[in-house]
PDB file of C-alpha atoms in Angstrom:
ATOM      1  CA  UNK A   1      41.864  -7.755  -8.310  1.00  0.00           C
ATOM      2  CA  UNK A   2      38.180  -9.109  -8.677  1.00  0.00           C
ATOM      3  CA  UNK A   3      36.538 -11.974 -10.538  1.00  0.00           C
ATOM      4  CA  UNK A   4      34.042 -10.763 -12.703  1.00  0.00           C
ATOM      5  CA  UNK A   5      31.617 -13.082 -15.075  1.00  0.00           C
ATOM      6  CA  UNK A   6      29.919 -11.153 -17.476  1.00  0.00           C
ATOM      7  CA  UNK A   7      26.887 -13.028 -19.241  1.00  0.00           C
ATOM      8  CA  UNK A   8      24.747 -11.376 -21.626  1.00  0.00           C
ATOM      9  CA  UNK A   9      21.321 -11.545 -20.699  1.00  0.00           C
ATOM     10  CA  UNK A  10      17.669 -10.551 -22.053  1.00  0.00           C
ATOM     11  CA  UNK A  11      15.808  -9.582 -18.909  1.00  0.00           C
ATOM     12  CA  UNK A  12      12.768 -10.078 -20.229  1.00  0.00           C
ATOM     13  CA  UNK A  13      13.365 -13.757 -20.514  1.00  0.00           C
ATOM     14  CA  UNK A  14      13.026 -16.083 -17.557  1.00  0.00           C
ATOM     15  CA  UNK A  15      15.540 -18.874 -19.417  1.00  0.00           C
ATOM     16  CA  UNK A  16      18.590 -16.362 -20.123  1.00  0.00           C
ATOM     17  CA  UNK A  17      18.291 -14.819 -15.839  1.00  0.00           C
ATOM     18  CA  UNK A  18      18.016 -18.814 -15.433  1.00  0.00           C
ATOM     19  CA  UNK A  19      20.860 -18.719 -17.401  1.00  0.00           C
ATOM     20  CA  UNK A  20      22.773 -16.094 -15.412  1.00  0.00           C
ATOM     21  CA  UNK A  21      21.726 -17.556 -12.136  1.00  0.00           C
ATOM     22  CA  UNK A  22      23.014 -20.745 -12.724  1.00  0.00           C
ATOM     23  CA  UNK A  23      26.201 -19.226 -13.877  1.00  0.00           C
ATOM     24  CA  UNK A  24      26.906 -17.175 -11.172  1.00  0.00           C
ATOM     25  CA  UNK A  25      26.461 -20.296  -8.712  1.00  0.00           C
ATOM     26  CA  UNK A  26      28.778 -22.711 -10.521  1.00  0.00           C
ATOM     27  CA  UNK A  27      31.354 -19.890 -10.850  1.00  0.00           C
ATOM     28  CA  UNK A  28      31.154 -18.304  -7.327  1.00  0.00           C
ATOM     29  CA  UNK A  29      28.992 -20.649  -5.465  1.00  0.00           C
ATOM     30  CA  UNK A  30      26.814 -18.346  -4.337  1.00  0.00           C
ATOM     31  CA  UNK A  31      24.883 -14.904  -4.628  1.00  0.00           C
ATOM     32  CA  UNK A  32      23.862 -12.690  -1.860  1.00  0.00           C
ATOM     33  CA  UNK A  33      23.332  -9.130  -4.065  1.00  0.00           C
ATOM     34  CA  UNK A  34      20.914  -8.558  -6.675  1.00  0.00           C
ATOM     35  CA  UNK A  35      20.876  -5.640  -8.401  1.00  0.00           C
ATOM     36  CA  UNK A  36      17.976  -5.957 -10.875  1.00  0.00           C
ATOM     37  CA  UNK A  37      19.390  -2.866 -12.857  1.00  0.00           C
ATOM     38  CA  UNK A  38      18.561  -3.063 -16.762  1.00  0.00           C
ATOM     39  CA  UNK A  39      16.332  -0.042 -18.140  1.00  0.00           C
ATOM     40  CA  UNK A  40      15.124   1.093 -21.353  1.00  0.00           C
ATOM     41  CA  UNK A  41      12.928   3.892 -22.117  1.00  0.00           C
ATOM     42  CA  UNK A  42      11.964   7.506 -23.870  1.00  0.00           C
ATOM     43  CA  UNK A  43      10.182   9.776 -24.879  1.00  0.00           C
ATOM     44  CA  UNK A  44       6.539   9.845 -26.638  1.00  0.00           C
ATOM     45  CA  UNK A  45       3.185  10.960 -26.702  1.00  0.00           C
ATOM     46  CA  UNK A  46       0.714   8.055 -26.027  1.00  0.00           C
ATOM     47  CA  UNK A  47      -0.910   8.073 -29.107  1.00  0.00           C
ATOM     48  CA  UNK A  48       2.062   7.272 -31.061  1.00  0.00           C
ATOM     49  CA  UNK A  49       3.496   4.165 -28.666  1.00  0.00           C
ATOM     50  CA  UNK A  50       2.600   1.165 -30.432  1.00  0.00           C
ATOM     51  CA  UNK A  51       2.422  -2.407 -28.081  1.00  0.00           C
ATOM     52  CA  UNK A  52       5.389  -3.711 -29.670  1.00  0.00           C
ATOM     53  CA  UNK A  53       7.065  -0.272 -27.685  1.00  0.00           C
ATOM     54  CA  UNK A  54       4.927  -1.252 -24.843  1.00  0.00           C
ATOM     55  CA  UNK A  55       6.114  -4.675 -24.302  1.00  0.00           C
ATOM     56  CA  UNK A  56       9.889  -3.508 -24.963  1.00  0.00           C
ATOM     57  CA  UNK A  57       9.619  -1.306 -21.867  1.00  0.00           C
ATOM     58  CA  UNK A  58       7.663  -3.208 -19.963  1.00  0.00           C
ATOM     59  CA  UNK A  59       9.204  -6.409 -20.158  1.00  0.00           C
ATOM     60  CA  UNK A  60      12.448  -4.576 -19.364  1.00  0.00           C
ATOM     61  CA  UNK A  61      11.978  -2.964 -16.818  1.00  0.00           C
ATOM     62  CA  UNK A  62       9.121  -4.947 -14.536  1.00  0.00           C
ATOM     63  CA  UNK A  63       8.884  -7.779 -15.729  1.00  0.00           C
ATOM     64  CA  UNK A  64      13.271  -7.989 -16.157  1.00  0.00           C
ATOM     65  CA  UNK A  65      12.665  -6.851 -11.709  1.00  0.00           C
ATOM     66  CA  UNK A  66      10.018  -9.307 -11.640  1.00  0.00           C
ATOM     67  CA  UNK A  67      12.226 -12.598 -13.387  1.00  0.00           C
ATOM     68  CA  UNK A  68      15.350 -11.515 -11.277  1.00  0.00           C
ATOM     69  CA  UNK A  69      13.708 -11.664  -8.053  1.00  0.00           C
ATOM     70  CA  UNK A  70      11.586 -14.783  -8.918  1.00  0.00           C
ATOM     71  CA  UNK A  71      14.581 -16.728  -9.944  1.00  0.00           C
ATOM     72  CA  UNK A  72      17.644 -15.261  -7.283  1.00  0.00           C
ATOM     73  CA  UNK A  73      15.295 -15.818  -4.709  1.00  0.00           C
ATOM     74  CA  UNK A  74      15.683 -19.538  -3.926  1.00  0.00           C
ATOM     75  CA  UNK A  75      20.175 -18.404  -3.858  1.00  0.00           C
ATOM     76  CA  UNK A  76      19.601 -15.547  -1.943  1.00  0.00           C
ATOM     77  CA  UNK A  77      17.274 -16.856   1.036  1.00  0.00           C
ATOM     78  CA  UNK A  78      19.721 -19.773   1.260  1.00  0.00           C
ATOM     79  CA  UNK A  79      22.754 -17.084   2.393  1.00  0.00           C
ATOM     80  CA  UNK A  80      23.271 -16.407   5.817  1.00  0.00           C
ATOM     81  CA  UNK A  81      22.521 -12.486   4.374  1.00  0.00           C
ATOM     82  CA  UNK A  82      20.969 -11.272   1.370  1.00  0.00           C
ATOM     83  CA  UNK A  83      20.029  -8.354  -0.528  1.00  0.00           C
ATOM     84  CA  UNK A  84      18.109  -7.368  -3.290  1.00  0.00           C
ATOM     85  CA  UNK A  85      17.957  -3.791  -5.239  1.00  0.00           C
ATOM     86  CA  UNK A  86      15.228  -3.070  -7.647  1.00  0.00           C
ATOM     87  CA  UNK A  87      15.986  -0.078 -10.053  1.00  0.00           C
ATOM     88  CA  UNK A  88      13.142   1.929 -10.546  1.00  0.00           C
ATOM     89  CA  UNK A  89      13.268   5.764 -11.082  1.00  0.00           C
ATOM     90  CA  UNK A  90      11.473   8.964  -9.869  1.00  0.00           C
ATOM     91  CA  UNK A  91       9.121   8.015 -12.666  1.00  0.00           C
ATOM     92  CA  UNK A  92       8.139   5.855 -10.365  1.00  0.00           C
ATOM     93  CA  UNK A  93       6.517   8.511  -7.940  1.00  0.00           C
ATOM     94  CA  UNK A  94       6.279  10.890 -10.440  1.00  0.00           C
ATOM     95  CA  UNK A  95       4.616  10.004 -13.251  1.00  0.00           C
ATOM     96  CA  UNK A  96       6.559  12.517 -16.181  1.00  0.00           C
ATOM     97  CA  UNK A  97       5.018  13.665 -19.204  1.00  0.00           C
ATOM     98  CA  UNK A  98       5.292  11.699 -22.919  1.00  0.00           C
ATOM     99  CA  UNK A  99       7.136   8.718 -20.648  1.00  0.00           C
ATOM    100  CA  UNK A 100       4.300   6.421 -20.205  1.00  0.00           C
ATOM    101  CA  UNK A 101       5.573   2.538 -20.347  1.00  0.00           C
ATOM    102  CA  UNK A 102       8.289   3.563 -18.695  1.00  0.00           C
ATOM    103  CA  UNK A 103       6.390   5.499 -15.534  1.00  0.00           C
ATOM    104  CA  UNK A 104       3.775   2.274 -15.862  1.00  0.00           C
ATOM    105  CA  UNK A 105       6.725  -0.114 -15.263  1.00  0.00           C
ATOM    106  CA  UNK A 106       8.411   2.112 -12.566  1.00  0.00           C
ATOM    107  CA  UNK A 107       5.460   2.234 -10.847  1.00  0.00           C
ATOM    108  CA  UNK A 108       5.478  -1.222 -10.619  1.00  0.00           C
ATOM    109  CA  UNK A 109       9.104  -2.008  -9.556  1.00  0.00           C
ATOM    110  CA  UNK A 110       8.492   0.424  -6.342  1.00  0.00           C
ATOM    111  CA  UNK A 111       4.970  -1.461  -5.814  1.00  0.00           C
ATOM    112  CA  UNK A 112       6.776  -4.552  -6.078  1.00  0.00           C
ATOM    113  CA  UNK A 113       9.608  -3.895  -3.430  1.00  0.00           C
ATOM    114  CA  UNK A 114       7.658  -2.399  -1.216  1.00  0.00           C
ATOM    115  CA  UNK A 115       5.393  -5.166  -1.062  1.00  0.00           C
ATOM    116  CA  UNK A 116       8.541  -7.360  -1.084  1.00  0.00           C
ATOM    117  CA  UNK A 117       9.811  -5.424   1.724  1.00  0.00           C
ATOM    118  CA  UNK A 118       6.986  -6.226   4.091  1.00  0.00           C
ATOM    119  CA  UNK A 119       6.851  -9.824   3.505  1.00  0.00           C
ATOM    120  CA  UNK A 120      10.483 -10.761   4.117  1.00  0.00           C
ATOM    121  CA  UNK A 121      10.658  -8.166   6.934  1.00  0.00           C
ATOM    122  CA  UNK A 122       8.908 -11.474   8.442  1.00  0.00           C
ATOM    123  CA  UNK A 123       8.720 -14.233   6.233  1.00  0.00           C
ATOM    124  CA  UNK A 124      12.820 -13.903   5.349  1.00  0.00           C
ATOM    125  CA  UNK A 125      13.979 -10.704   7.535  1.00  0.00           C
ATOM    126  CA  UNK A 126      17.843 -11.961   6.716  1.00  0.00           C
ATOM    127  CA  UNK A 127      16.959 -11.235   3.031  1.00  0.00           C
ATOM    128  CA  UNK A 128      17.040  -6.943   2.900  1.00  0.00           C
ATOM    129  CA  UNK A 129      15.288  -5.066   0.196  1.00  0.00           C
ATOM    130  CA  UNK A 130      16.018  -1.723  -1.637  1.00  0.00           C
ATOM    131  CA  UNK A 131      14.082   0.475  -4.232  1.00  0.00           C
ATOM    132  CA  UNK A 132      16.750   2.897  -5.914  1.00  0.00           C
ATOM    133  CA  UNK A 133      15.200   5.987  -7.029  1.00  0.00           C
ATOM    134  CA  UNK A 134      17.419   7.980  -9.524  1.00  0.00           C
ATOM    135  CA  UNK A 135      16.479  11.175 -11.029  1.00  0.00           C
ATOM    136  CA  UNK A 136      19.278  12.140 -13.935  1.00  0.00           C
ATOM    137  CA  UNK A 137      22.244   9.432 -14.539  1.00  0.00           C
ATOM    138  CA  UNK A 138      25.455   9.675 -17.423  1.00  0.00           C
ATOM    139  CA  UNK A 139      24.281   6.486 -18.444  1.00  0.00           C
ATOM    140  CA  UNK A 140      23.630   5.277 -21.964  1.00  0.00           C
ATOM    141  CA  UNK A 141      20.003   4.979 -21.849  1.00  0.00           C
ATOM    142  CA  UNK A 142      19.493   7.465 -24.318  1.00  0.00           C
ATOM    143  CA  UNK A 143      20.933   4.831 -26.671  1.00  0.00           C
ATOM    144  CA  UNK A 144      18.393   2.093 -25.740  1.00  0.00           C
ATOM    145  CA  UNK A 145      17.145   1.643 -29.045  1.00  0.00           C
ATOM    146  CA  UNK A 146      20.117  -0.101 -30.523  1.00  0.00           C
ATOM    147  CA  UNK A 147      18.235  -3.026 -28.661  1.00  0.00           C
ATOM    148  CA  UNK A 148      15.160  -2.181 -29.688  1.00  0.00           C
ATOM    149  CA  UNK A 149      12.918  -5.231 -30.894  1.00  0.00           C
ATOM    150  CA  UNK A 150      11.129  -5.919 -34.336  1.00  0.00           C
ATOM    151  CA  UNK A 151       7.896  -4.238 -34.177  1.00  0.00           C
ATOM    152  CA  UNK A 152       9.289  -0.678 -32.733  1.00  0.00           C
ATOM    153  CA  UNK A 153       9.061   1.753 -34.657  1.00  0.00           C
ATOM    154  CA  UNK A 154      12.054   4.456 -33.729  1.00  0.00           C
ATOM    155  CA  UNK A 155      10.683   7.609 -31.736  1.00  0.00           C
ATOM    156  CA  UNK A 156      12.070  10.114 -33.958  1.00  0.00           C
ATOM    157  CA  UNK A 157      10.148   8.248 -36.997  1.00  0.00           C
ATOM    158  CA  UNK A 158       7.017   7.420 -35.030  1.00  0.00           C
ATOM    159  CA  UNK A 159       6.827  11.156 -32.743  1.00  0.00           C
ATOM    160  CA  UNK A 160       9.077  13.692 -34.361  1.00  0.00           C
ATOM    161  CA  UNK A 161       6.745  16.441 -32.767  1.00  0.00           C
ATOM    162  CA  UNK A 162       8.997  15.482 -29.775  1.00  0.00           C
ATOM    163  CA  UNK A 163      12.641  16.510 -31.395  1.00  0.00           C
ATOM    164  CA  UNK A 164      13.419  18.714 -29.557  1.00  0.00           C
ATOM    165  CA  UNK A 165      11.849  17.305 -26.222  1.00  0.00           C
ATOM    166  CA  UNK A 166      14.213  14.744 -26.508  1.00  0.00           C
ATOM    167  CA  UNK A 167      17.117  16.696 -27.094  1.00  0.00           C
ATOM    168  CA  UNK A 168      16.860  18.354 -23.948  1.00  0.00           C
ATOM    169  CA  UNK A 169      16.260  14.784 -22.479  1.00  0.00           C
ATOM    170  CA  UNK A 170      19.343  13.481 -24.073  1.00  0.00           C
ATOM    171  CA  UNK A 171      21.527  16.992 -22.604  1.00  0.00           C
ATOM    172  CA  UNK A 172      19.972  16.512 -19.187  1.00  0.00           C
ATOM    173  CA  UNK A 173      21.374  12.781 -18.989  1.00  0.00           C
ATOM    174  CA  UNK A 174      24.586  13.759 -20.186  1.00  0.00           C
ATOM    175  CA  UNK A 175      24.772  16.441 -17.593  1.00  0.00           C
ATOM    176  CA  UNK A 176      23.563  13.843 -14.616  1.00  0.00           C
ATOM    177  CA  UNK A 177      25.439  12.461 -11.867  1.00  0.00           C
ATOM    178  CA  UNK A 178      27.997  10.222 -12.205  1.00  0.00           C
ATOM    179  CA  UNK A 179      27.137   6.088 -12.017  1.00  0.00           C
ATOM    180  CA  UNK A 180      29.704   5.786  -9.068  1.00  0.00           C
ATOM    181  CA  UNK A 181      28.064   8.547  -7.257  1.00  0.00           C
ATOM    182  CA  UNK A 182      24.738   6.664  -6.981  1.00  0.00           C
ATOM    183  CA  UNK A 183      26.427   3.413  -6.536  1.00  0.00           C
ATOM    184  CA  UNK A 184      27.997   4.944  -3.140  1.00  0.00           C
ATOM    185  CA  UNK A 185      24.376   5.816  -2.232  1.00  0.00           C
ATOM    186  CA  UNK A 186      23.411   2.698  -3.206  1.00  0.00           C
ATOM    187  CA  UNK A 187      26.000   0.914  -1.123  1.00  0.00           C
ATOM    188  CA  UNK A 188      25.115   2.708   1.745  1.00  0.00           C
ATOM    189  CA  UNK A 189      21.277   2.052   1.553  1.00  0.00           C
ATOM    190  CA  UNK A 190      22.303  -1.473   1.327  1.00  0.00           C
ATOM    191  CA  UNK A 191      24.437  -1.049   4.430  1.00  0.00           C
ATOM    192  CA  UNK A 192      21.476   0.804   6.099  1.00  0.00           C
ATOM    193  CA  UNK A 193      18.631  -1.863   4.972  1.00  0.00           C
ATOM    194  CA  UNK A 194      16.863   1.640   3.299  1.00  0.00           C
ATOM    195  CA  UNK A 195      13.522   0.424   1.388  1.00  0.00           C
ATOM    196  CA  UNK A 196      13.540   3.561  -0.807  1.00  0.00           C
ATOM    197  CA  UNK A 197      16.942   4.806  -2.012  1.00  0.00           C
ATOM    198  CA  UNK A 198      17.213   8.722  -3.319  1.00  0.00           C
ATOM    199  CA  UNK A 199      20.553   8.879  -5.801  1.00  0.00           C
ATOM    200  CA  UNK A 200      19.304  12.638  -5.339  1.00  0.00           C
ATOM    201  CA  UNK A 201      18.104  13.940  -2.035  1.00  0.00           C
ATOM    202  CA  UNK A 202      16.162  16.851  -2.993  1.00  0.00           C
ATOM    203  CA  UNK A 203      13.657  14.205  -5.139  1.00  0.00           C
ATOM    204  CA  UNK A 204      12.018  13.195  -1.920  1.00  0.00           C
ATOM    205  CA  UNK A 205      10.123  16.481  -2.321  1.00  0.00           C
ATOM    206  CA  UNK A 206       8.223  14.968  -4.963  1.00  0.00           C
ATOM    207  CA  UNK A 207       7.201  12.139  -2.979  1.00  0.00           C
ATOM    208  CA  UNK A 208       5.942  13.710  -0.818  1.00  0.00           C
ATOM    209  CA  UNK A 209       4.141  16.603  -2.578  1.00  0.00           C
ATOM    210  CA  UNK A 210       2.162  13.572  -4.264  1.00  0.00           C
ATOM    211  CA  UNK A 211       0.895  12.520  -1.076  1.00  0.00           C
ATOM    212  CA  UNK A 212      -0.083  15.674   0.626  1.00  0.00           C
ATOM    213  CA  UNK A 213      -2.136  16.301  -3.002  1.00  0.00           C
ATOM    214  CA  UNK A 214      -3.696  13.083  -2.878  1.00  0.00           C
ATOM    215  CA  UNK A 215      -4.905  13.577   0.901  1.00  0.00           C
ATOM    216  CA  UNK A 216      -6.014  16.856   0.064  1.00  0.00           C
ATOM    217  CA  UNK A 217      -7.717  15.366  -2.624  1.00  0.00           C
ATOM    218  CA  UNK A 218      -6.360  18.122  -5.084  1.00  0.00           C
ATOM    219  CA  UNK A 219      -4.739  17.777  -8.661  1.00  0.00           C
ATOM    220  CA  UNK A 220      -1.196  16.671  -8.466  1.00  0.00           C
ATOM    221  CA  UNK A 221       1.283  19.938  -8.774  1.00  0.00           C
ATOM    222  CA  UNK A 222       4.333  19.776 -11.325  1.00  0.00           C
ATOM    223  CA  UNK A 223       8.324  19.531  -9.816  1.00  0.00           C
ATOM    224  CA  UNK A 224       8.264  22.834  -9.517  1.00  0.00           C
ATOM    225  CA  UNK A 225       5.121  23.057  -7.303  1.00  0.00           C
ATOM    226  CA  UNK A 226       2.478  24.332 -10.209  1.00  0.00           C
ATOM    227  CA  UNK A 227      -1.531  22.640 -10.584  1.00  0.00           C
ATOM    228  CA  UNK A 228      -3.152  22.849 -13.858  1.00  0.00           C
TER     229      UNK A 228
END
């Protein structure tokens, strides 16, 4: 019983979230939620990630957080209310093994909001702002390179030391929570104004683990609570 637009849209460029923006004005005549939500991203050993892999995942999924703020910004501070939702991942606070453009970029996204977050909690406090944290998701990330760009060379070709690494990757997604489950959460953080939003409770462990190890100044411990 909803009107939906869909638009497809290349994150990493500023003219096709123009594009959407504009779009979503002259059909609705307003916005007042962003969810900056697109993500790409696997797994390989640094060595074998080539830039053209590096600027894939990076432009995705910062600088796709980065555009959509940038440009909804202007739409959103003009609503009465407003929020915004930045993606990001436990990568984000966690930095995992083999997954390094994408825990570079996730790192970013929750610098970003939470920088966000303190400006407009006085510059714009009507305009709220979420970082959603997921651990494992059903979603079809595993297939991101069908949109791969020219220049990236496929993991299995470039880092097929890593098989089987990934096939435990690709299990573990299939056996994550399901989308609607963490867009309840979601919902609710929005309804909450939460800055950091946990699709799985139990990852705030690893949050704060990385702190306490910092402070201690000691080596960061594993999910499971191990040092090197």
């Amino acid at each position: 019983g909803h009107e939906v637009l869909a638009l497809r849209t290349g994150v990493s460029k500023p003219e096709d979230i123009q594009a959407l923006a504009d779009a979503a004005v002259a059909r609705f005549g307003a916005v007042h939620l962003l969810c900056n939500n697109a993500g790409v991203g696997g797994f390989q050993r640094f060595e074998t990630t080539g830039q053209a892999t590096w600027d894939w995942i990076v432009g995705v999924n910062l600088w796709g957080v980065v555009n959509g703020c940038r440009i909804f910004l202007p739409i959103l501070e003009a609503q009465d209310e407003a929020h915004i939702v930045n993606t990001a991942s436990v990568a984000g606070i966690y930095a995992y093994n083999y997954l390094h453009p994408y825990n570079v970029a996730k790192a970013g996204v929750v610098a970003l909001t939470e920088g966000m977050w303190r400006e407009f909690a006085t510059d714009k406090p009507h305009v709220g702002v979420s970082v959603l944290l997921p651990a494992s998701v059903d979603t079809a990330i595993v297939n991101d390179e069908r949109n791969a760009p020219p220049g990236h060379v496929a993991r299995a070709e470039a880092d097929p030391a890593l098989a089987e690494f990934r096939k435990m990757y690709v299990a573990g997604i299939a056996a994550g929570m399901d989308p609607a489950a963490v867009a309840e959460t979601t919902l609710q953080g929005i309804r909450t104004r939460q800055l950091h939003i946990f699709s799985h409770p139990e990852t705030r462990a690893l949050a704060s683990m990385r702190g306490e190890d910092i402070a201690a100044g000691m080596p960061l411990r594993d999910m499971f609570g191990n040092r090197p």
